[in-house]
mmCIF file of C-alpha atoms and ligand atoms in Angstrom:
data_model
loop_
_atom_site.group_PDB
_atom_site.id
_atom_site.type_symbol
_atom_site.label_atom_id
_atom_site.label_comp_id
_atom_site.label_asym_id
_atom_site.label_seq_id
_atom_site.Cartn_x
_atom_site.Cartn_y
_atom_site.Cartn_z
ATOM 1 C CA SER A 287 20.788 60.938 -16.073
ATOM 2 C CA PRO A 288 17.170 59.837 -15.619
ATOM 3 C CA TYR A 289 15.946 63.421 -15.160
ATOM 4 C CA ARG A 290 13.964 65.212 -17.885
ATOM 5 C CA HIS A 291 16.200 67.339 -20.087
ATOM 6 C CA GLU A 292 13.486 69.499 -21.587
ATOM 7 C CA PRO A 293 13.302 73.097 -20.325
ATOM 8 C CA VAL A 294 11.027 73.507 -17.266
ATOM 9 C CA GLU A 295 9.412 76.435 -19.101
ATOM 10 C CA ASP A 296 8.099 74.045 -21.793
ATOM 11 C CA TRP A 297 5.780 72.470 -19.197
ATOM 12 C CA TYR A 298 5.373 75.070 -16.460
ATOM 13 C CA ILE A 299 4.730 78.799 -16.280
ATOM 14 C CA VAL A 300 7.362 80.000 -13.800
ATOM 15 C CA GLY A 301 6.072 82.534 -11.250
ATOM 16 C CA GLU A 302 7.330 84.413 -8.195
ATOM 17 C CA GLU A 303 10.043 83.326 -5.787
ATOM 18 C CA ILE A 304 8.526 81.827 -2.613
ATOM 19 C CA GLY A 305 11.595 80.519 -0.807
ATOM 20 C CA SER A 306 15.310 79.920 -1.007
ATOM 21 C CA GLY A 307 17.684 77.318 0.357
ATOM 22 C CA HIS A 308 21.461 76.862 0.425
ATOM 23 C CA PHE A 309 22.161 76.553 -3.315
ATOM 24 C CA ALA A 310 18.507 76.672 -4.292
ATOM 25 C CA VAL A 311 15.655 79.046 -5.079
ATOM 26 C CA VAL A 312 11.996 77.976 -4.896
ATOM 27 C CA LYS A 313 9.420 79.480 -7.261
ATOM 28 C CA LYS A 314 5.681 79.043 -7.631
ATOM 29 C CA VAL A 315 4.883 77.412 -11.010
ATOM 30 C CA VAL A 316 1.696 76.458 -12.883
ATOM 31 C CA CYS A 317 1.485 73.284 -14.968
ATOM 32 C CA LYS A 318 0.468 74.297 -18.507
ATOM 33 C CA ARG A 319 -1.526 71.116 -19.112
ATOM 34 C CA SER A 320 -3.481 70.863 -15.853
ATOM 35 C CA GLY A 321 -3.373 74.431 -14.507
ATOM 36 C CA THR A 322 -2.244 72.940 -11.182
ATOM 37 C CA GLU A 323 0.171 74.988 -9.072
ATOM 38 C CA PHE A 324 3.435 73.497 -7.802
ATOM 39 C CA ALA A 325 6.672 74.681 -6.191
ATOM 40 C CA ALA A 326 9.794 74.355 -8.351
ATOM 41 C CA LYS A 327 13.066 74.111 -6.420
ATOM 42 C CA PHE A 328 15.930 75.149 -8.752
ATOM 43 C CA ILE A 329 19.118 73.628 -7.285
ATOM 44 C CA ARG A 330 22.278 75.184 -8.760
ATOM 45 C CA LYS A 331 24.766 72.470 -9.770
ATOM 46 C CA LYS A 332 28.423 72.734 -8.818
ATOM 47 C CA ARG A 333 30.305 73.360 -12.095
ATOM 48 C CA ALA A 334 34.012 72.845 -11.311
ATOM 49 C CA SER A 335 35.087 70.332 -8.637
ATOM 50 C CA THR A 336 37.080 73.081 -6.897
ATOM 51 C CA SER A 337 34.179 75.531 -6.911
ATOM 52 C CA ARG A 338 32.480 76.324 -3.563
ATOM 53 C CA ARG A 339 29.319 77.405 -5.353
ATOM 54 C CA GLY A 340 26.537 75.015 -6.238
ATOM 55 C CA ALA A 341 25.420 71.695 -4.793
ATOM 56 C CA ARG A 342 27.413 68.470 -5.309
ATOM 57 C CA ARG A 343 25.698 65.869 -7.500
ATOM 58 C CA GLU A 344 25.773 63.251 -4.717
ATOM 59 C CA ASP A 345 23.984 65.674 -2.345
ATOM 60 C CA ILE A 346 21.293 66.465 -4.940
ATOM 61 C CA GLU A 347 20.776 62.773 -5.657
ATOM 62 C CA ARG A 348 20.577 62.018 -1.897
ATOM 63 C CA GLU A 349 17.832 64.626 -1.384
ATOM 64 C CA ILE A 350 15.926 63.223 -4.384
ATOM 65 C CA SER A 351 16.194 59.573 -3.318
ATOM 66 C CA ILE A 352 15.035 60.463 0.209
ATOM 67 C CA LEU A 353 12.035 62.455 -1.098
ATOM 68 C CA GLN A 354 11.169 59.562 -3.443
ATOM 69 C CA GLU A 355 11.169 57.098 -0.534
ATOM 70 C CA LEU A 356 8.839 59.216 1.639
ATOM 71 C CA ASN A 357 5.064 59.228 1.205
ATOM 72 C CA HIS A 358 3.183 60.931 4.028
ATOM 73 C CA VAL A 359 0.597 63.703 4.342
ATOM 74 C CA ASN A 360 2.937 65.749 6.584
ATOM 75 C CA ILE A 361 5.930 65.521 4.234
ATOM 76 C CA ILE A 362 6.344 67.550 1.043
ATOM 77 C CA LYS A 363 5.776 65.458 -2.114
ATOM 78 C CA LEU A 364 8.142 65.300 -5.093
ATOM 79 C CA TYR A 365 6.363 64.967 -8.463
ATOM 80 C CA ASP A 366 8.971 65.457 -11.182
ATOM 81 C CA ILE A 367 12.629 66.273 -11.843
ATOM 82 C CA PHE A 368 14.227 68.340 -14.633
ATOM 83 C CA GLU A 369 17.885 68.962 -15.352
ATOM 84 C CA ASP A 370 19.774 71.400 -17.566
ATOM 85 C CA LYS A 371 23.393 72.590 -17.731
ATOM 86 C CA GLN A 372 22.970 74.822 -14.678
ATOM 87 C CA ASP A 373 20.272 73.354 -12.384
ATOM 88 C CA VAL A 374 18.476 70.266 -11.209
ATOM 89 C CA THR A 375 14.850 71.347 -10.700
ATOM 90 C CA LEU A 376 12.493 69.505 -8.336
ATOM 91 C CA ILE A 377 8.755 69.884 -8.974
ATOM 92 C CA LEU A 378 7.308 69.790 -5.453
ATOM 93 C CA GLU A 379 3.892 70.001 -3.840
ATOM 94 C CA LEU A 380 3.045 73.682 -3.340
ATOM 95 C CA VAL A 381 2.610 74.589 0.328
ATOM 96 C CA SER A 382 1.252 78.115 0.403
ATOM 97 C CA GLY A 383 0.046 78.627 3.972
ATOM 98 C CA GLY A 384 3.411 80.039 5.058
ATOM 99 C CA GLU A 385 5.562 79.081 8.048
ATOM 100 C CA LEU A 386 3.900 77.584 11.125
ATOM 101 C CA PHE A 387 5.407 80.231 13.382
ATOM 102 C CA ASP A 388 4.043 83.148 11.357
ATOM 103 C CA PHE A 389 0.582 81.565 11.515
ATOM 104 C CA ILE A 390 0.818 81.246 15.295
ATOM 105 C CA ALA A 391 2.320 84.711 15.818
ATOM 106 C CA GLU A 392 -0.719 86.184 14.018
ATOM 107 C CA ARG A 393 -3.114 84.571 16.500
ATOM 108 C CA ASP A 394 -3.834 86.598 19.643
ATOM 109 C CA VAL A 395 -4.362 83.497 21.775
ATOM 110 C CA LEU A 396 -3.271 79.976 20.924
ATOM 111 C CA HIS A 397 -4.370 77.298 23.405
ATOM 112 C CA GLU A 398 -1.892 74.550 24.188
ATOM 113 C CA SER A 399 -4.354 72.031 22.730
ATOM 114 C CA GLU A 400 -3.929 73.808 19.360
ATOM 115 C CA ALA A 401 -0.125 73.833 19.785
ATOM 116 C CA THR A 402 -0.146 70.082 20.501
ATOM 117 C CA ALA A 403 -2.187 69.528 17.310
ATOM 118 C CA PHE A 404 0.650 71.127 15.301
ATOM 119 C CA ILE A 405 3.443 69.329 17.163
ATOM 120 C CA ALA A 406 1.553 66.031 16.775
ATOM 121 C CA GLN A 407 1.594 66.501 12.981
ATOM 122 C CA VAL A 408 5.363 67.215 13.027
ATOM 123 C CA LEU A 409 5.768 64.006 15.066
ATOM 124 C CA GLU A 410 3.602 62.010 12.609
ATOM 125 C CA GLY A 411 5.778 63.139 9.687
ATOM 126 C CA LEU A 412 8.940 62.368 11.679
ATOM 127 C CA ALA A 413 7.566 58.939 12.673
ATOM 128 C CA HIS A 414 7.180 58.088 8.970
ATOM 129 C CA MET A 415 10.796 59.141 8.315
ATOM 130 C CA HIS A 416 12.289 57.498 11.422
ATOM 131 C CA LEU A 417 10.536 54.204 10.602
ATOM 132 C CA LYS A 418 12.654 54.222 7.404
ATOM 133 C CA ASN A 419 15.788 55.263 9.372
ATOM 134 C CA ILE A 420 15.755 58.670 7.712
ATOM 135 C CA ALA A 421 16.670 61.708 9.830
ATOM 136 C CA HIS A 422 15.807 65.256 8.708
ATOM 137 C CA LEU A 423 18.784 66.848 10.571
ATOM 138 C CA ASP A 424 17.649 70.414 9.810
ATOM 139 C CA LEU A 425 14.310 70.692 11.648
ATOM 140 C CA LYS A 426 13.533 74.317 12.437
ATOM 141 C CA PRO A 427 10.453 76.583 12.247
ATOM 142 C CA GLU A 428 11.147 77.760 8.681
ATOM 143 C CA ASN A 429 11.084 74.114 7.523
ATOM 144 C CA ILE A 430 7.598 73.574 8.985
ATOM 145 C CA LEU A 431 5.006 74.980 6.582
ATOM 146 C CA LEU A 432 1.202 75.020 6.539
ATOM 147 C CA THR A 433 -0.831 73.966 3.503
ATOM 148 C CA ASN A 434 -3.434 76.719 4.029
ATOM 149 C CA ARG A 435 -4.880 78.762 6.863
ATOM 150 C CA ALA A 436 -8.153 76.799 6.956
ATOM 151 C CA GLN A 437 -7.123 73.166 7.471
ATOM 152 C CA ALA A 438 -3.679 74.054 8.902
ATOM 153 C CA VAL A 439 -2.034 70.839 7.735
ATOM 154 C CA ILE A 440 1.716 70.755 8.520
ATOM 155 C CA LYS A 441 4.274 69.897 5.831
ATOM 156 C CA LEU A 442 7.965 69.245 6.561
ATOM 157 C CA ILE A 443 10.218 70.657 3.812
ATOM 158 C CA ASP A 444 13.914 70.951 2.855
ATOM 159 C CA PHE A 445 15.575 67.526 2.956
ATOM 160 C CA GLY A 446 18.862 69.054 1.758
ATOM 161 C CA ILE A 447 20.929 67.593 4.616
ATOM 162 C CA SER A 448 18.609 64.681 5.439
ATOM 163 C CA ARG A 449 20.320 61.261 5.721
ATOM 164 C CA LYS A 450 19.727 57.546 5.983
ATOM 165 C CA ILE A 451 21.043 56.590 9.423
ATOM 166 C CA GLU A 452 23.061 53.369 9.169
ATOM 167 C CA ASP A 453 24.685 52.002 12.336
ATOM 168 C CA GLY A 454 28.302 52.953 12.667
ATOM 169 C CA LYS A 455 28.272 54.994 9.485
ATOM 170 C CA ASN A 456 26.515 58.044 10.824
ATOM 171 C CA GLU A 457 29.729 59.917 11.608
ATOM 172 C CA ILE A 458 28.407 62.711 9.485
ATOM 173 C CA GLN A 459 30.104 66.059 9.920
ATOM 174 C CA MET A 460 27.465 68.666 9.412
ATOM 175 C CA LEU A 461 25.921 71.622 10.936
ATOM 176 C CA GLY A 462 22.250 72.566 10.886
ATOM 177 C CA THR A 463 21.154 75.913 12.271
ATOM 178 C CA PRO A 464 23.025 76.656 15.559
ATOM 179 C CA GLU A 465 19.871 77.489 17.592
ATOM 180 C CA PHE A 466 18.368 74.039 16.864
ATOM 181 C CA VAL A 467 21.392 71.674 16.746
ATOM 182 C CA ALA A 468 21.783 68.947 19.361
ATOM 183 C CA PRO A 469 24.912 68.542 21.571
ATOM 184 C CA GLU A 470 26.191 65.558 19.493
ATOM 185 C CA VAL A 471 26.301 67.760 16.376
ATOM 186 C CA ILE A 472 28.560 70.289 18.148
ATOM 187 C CA ALA A 473 30.726 67.508 19.652
ATOM 188 C CA TYR A 474 31.128 65.777 16.236
ATOM 189 C CA GLU A 475 29.688 62.614 17.743
ATOM 190 C CA PRO A 476 27.399 60.270 15.778
ATOM 191 C CA LEU A 477 24.122 61.844 14.643
ATOM 192 C CA GLY A 478 20.922 59.857 14.579
ATOM 193 C CA LEU A 479 17.138 59.959 14.579
ATOM 194 C CA TYR A 480 17.548 61.312 18.130
ATOM 195 C CA THR A 481 19.115 64.482 16.670
ATOM 196 C CA ASP A 482 15.688 65.391 15.216
ATOM 197 C CA MET A 483 14.065 64.854 18.636
ATOM 198 C CA TRP A 484 16.279 67.490 20.281
ATOM 199 C CA ALA A 485 15.094 69.958 17.603
ATOM 200 C CA VAL A 486 11.435 69.072 18.379
ATOM 201 C CA GLY A 487 12.151 70.041 21.999
ATOM 202 C CA VAL A 488 13.606 73.411 20.961
ATOM 203 C CA ILE A 489 10.722 74.066 18.523
ATOM 204 C CA THR A 490 8.076 73.225 21.168
ATOM 205 C CA TYR A 491 9.804 75.451 23.749
ATOM 206 C CA ILE A 492 9.699 78.387 21.302
ATOM 207 C CA LEU A 493 6.127 77.620 20.151
ATOM 208 C CA LEU A 494 4.828 77.877 23.742
ATOM 209 C CA SER A 495 6.897 80.825 24.955
ATOM 210 C CA GLY A 496 8.222 82.836 22.027
ATOM 211 C CA CYS A 497 11.705 82.427 23.556
ATOM 212 C CA SER A 498 14.586 80.329 22.248
ATOM 213 C CA PRO A 499 16.030 78.079 25.011
ATOM 214 C CA PHE A 500 19.741 78.185 24.099
ATOM 215 C CA LEU A 501 20.143 81.271 21.888
ATOM 216 C CA GLY A 502 23.171 83.344 22.917
ATOM 217 C CA ASP A 503 24.586 86.607 21.578
ATOM 218 C CA ASN A 504 26.771 84.666 19.167
ATOM 219 C CA LYS A 505 27.276 81.137 17.810
ATOM 220 C CA GLN A 506 29.899 80.227 20.424
ATOM 221 C CA GLU A 507 27.610 81.251 23.296
ATOM 222 C CA THR A 508 24.703 79.325 21.775
ATOM 223 C CA PHE A 509 26.894 76.210 21.423
ATOM 224 C CA ALA A 510 28.065 76.553 25.045
ATOM 225 C CA ASN A 511 24.456 76.766 26.268
ATOM 226 C CA ILE A 512 23.517 73.690 24.213
ATOM 227 C CA CYS A 513 26.444 71.543 25.420
ATOM 228 C CA ALA A 514 25.678 72.520 29.020
ATOM 229 C CA VAL A 515 21.960 71.864 28.359
ATOM 230 C CA ASP A 516 21.533 75.201 30.063
ATOM 231 C CA PHE A 517 17.837 76.111 29.792
ATOM 232 C CA SER A 518 15.003 76.955 32.181
ATOM 233 C CA PHE A 519 11.273 77.681 32.125
ATOM 234 C CA ASP A 520 11.281 81.356 33.131
ATOM 235 C CA ASP A 521 7.979 82.091 34.882
ATOM 236 C CA GLU A 522 7.668 85.339 32.896
ATOM 237 C CA PHE A 523 7.104 83.262 29.726
ATOM 238 C CA PHE A 524 6.076 79.861 31.107
ATOM 239 C CA GLY A 525 3.731 80.998 33.885
ATOM 240 C CA ASN A 526 0.700 79.784 31.862
ATOM 241 C CA THR A 527 2.356 76.617 30.576
ATOM 242 C CA SER A 528 1.084 73.250 31.796
ATOM 243 C CA ASP A 529 3.329 70.815 33.676
ATOM 244 C CA LEU A 530 2.581 68.274 30.929
ATOM 245 C CA ALA A 531 4.104 70.601 28.323
ATOM 246 C CA LYS A 532 7.230 71.201 30.435
ATOM 247 C CA ASP A 533 7.584 67.460 31.005
ATOM 248 C CA PHE A 534 7.298 66.868 27.226
ATOM 249 C CA ILE A 535 10.099 69.397 26.547
ATOM 250 C CA ARG A 536 12.318 68.094 29.397
ATOM 251 C CA GLY A 537 12.158 64.598 27.875
ATOM 252 C CA LEU A 538 13.635 65.954 24.622
ATOM 253 C CA LEU A 539 16.293 68.449 25.797
ATOM 254 C CA VAL A 540 18.445 65.609 27.181
ATOM 255 C CA LYS A 541 22.166 65.554 26.417
ATOM 256 C CA HIS A 542 22.610 61.778 26.197
ATOM 257 C CA PRO A 543 20.995 60.714 22.871
ATOM 258 C CA GLY A 544 20.136 57.264 24.286
ATOM 259 C CA ARG A 545 18.104 58.825 27.103
ATOM 260 C CA ARG A 546 16.261 61.320 24.844
ATOM 261 C CA ALA A 547 12.563 60.653 24.092
ATOM 262 C CA SER A 548 11.989 58.978 20.708
ATOM 263 C CA VAL A 549 9.244 59.987 18.266
ATOM 264 C CA THR A 550 7.203 57.028 19.540
ATOM 265 C CA ASP A 551 7.683 58.129 23.157
ATOM 266 C CA CYS A 552 6.485 61.617 22.160
ATOM 267 C CA LEU A 553 3.386 60.383 20.309
ATOM 268 C CA SER A 554 2.265 58.544 23.464
ATOM 269 C CA HIS A 555 3.175 61.355 25.876
ATOM 270 C CA PRO A 556 0.039 62.660 27.713
ATOM 271 C CA TRP A 557 0.660 66.195 26.424
ATOM 272 C CA ILE A 558 0.168 64.875 22.879
ATOM 273 C CA LYS A 559 -2.219 62.016 23.693
ATOM 274 C CA PRO A 560 -4.095 62.814 26.945
ATOM 275 C CA ILE A 561 -5.406 59.583 28.461
ATOM 276 C CA ASN A 562 -8.041 61.151 30.729
ATOM 277 C CA ASP A 563 -10.107 64.290 31.168
ATOM 278 C CA ARG A 564 -7.830 65.639 33.897
ATOM 279 C CA GLN A 565 -4.899 65.664 31.475
ATOM 280 C CA LYS A 566 -7.172 67.284 28.868
ATOM 281 C CA GLU A 567 -8.259 69.908 31.414
ATOM 282 C CA GLU A 568 -4.663 70.615 32.462
ATOM 283 C CA ARG A 569 -3.627 71.137 28.847
ATOM 284 C CA LYS A 570 -6.557 73.359 27.954
ATOM 285 C CA GLU A 571 -5.995 75.939 30.700
ATOM 286 C CA ALA A 572 -2.515 76.930 29.583
ATOM 287 C CA LYS A 573 -2.024 79.584 26.936
ATOM 288 C CA THR A 574 1.021 80.298 24.813
ATOM 289 C CA ASN A 575 2.935 83.550 24.953
ATOM 290 C CA LEU A 576 4.268 83.498 21.403
ATOM 291 C CA GLU A 577 5.287 87.053 20.416
ATOM 292 C CA ARG A 578 2.391 88.764 18.646
HETATM 293 C C1 DKG B 762 9.121 76.838 0.088
HETATM 294 C C2 DKG B 762 8.262 75.724 -0.447
HETATM 295 C C3 DKG B 762 8.785 74.477 -0.692
HETATM 296 C C4 DKG B 762 7.972 73.498 -1.178
HETATM 297 N N1 DKG B 762 6.672 73.748 -1.412
HETATM 298 N N2 DKG B 762 6.156 74.956 -1.170
HETATM 299 C C5 DKG B 762 6.916 75.934 -0.693
#
């Protein structure tokens, strides 16, 4: 295969674990030649065809080809690929500012205008993907990282279940994380770019309130809440939230995929792109209630 068959340790000093995925572990590494830090994602290969452990070759190659097609400041970059008997290892851009939600939880007050700046960056990264008919399909807070605390640049990570959406062929059976999956995922109906937009609605709802709109006591309850689109803006948590923000979320938590706001609709929504000072004023006043 076209991947480098030398040991990763020949070229990189392997450091601490900084993340883990389904069949993968992510470690901080330092390039021996340049001293530059990267993240190495060691993906365990499936050995026997009957084994349930390890990732299938076609899934690893799909993640790689999708990462190689994407080139955007808000999407994690892939620099190199190694392979040995046990793993395929992706050398990725190191994103060391932690998860967006931890950054926000640390802040005592986060104005909506700051929240929109983060969501706008998620939307910019998604716009780049959706333009190429690529859906992430596993958008959730832990897959939204920050480069560092100063600039607070967002990076989308983990394209492990990401897919090219081709008409008629997107009957993909898959399940992201229950709390963030759209109704079509639960109903085994076609997934699409619109499936990511539902997740943006859930993420924004949580960012502004600290509450999860559909989370039940178990998976079944959560799925029932999602399929019924059973959510509300409880005044206890949304009392300070602007009407623009609620309108933005309502446009995304729509059951019918065809009626759901697209990434383009979102980028031109007044909550993200205020067109006059009144809209700016309205946004500024509101504060988030994210759990501290
Ligand atoms: C977890 C992770 C993945 C990619 N880059 N940095 C950190």
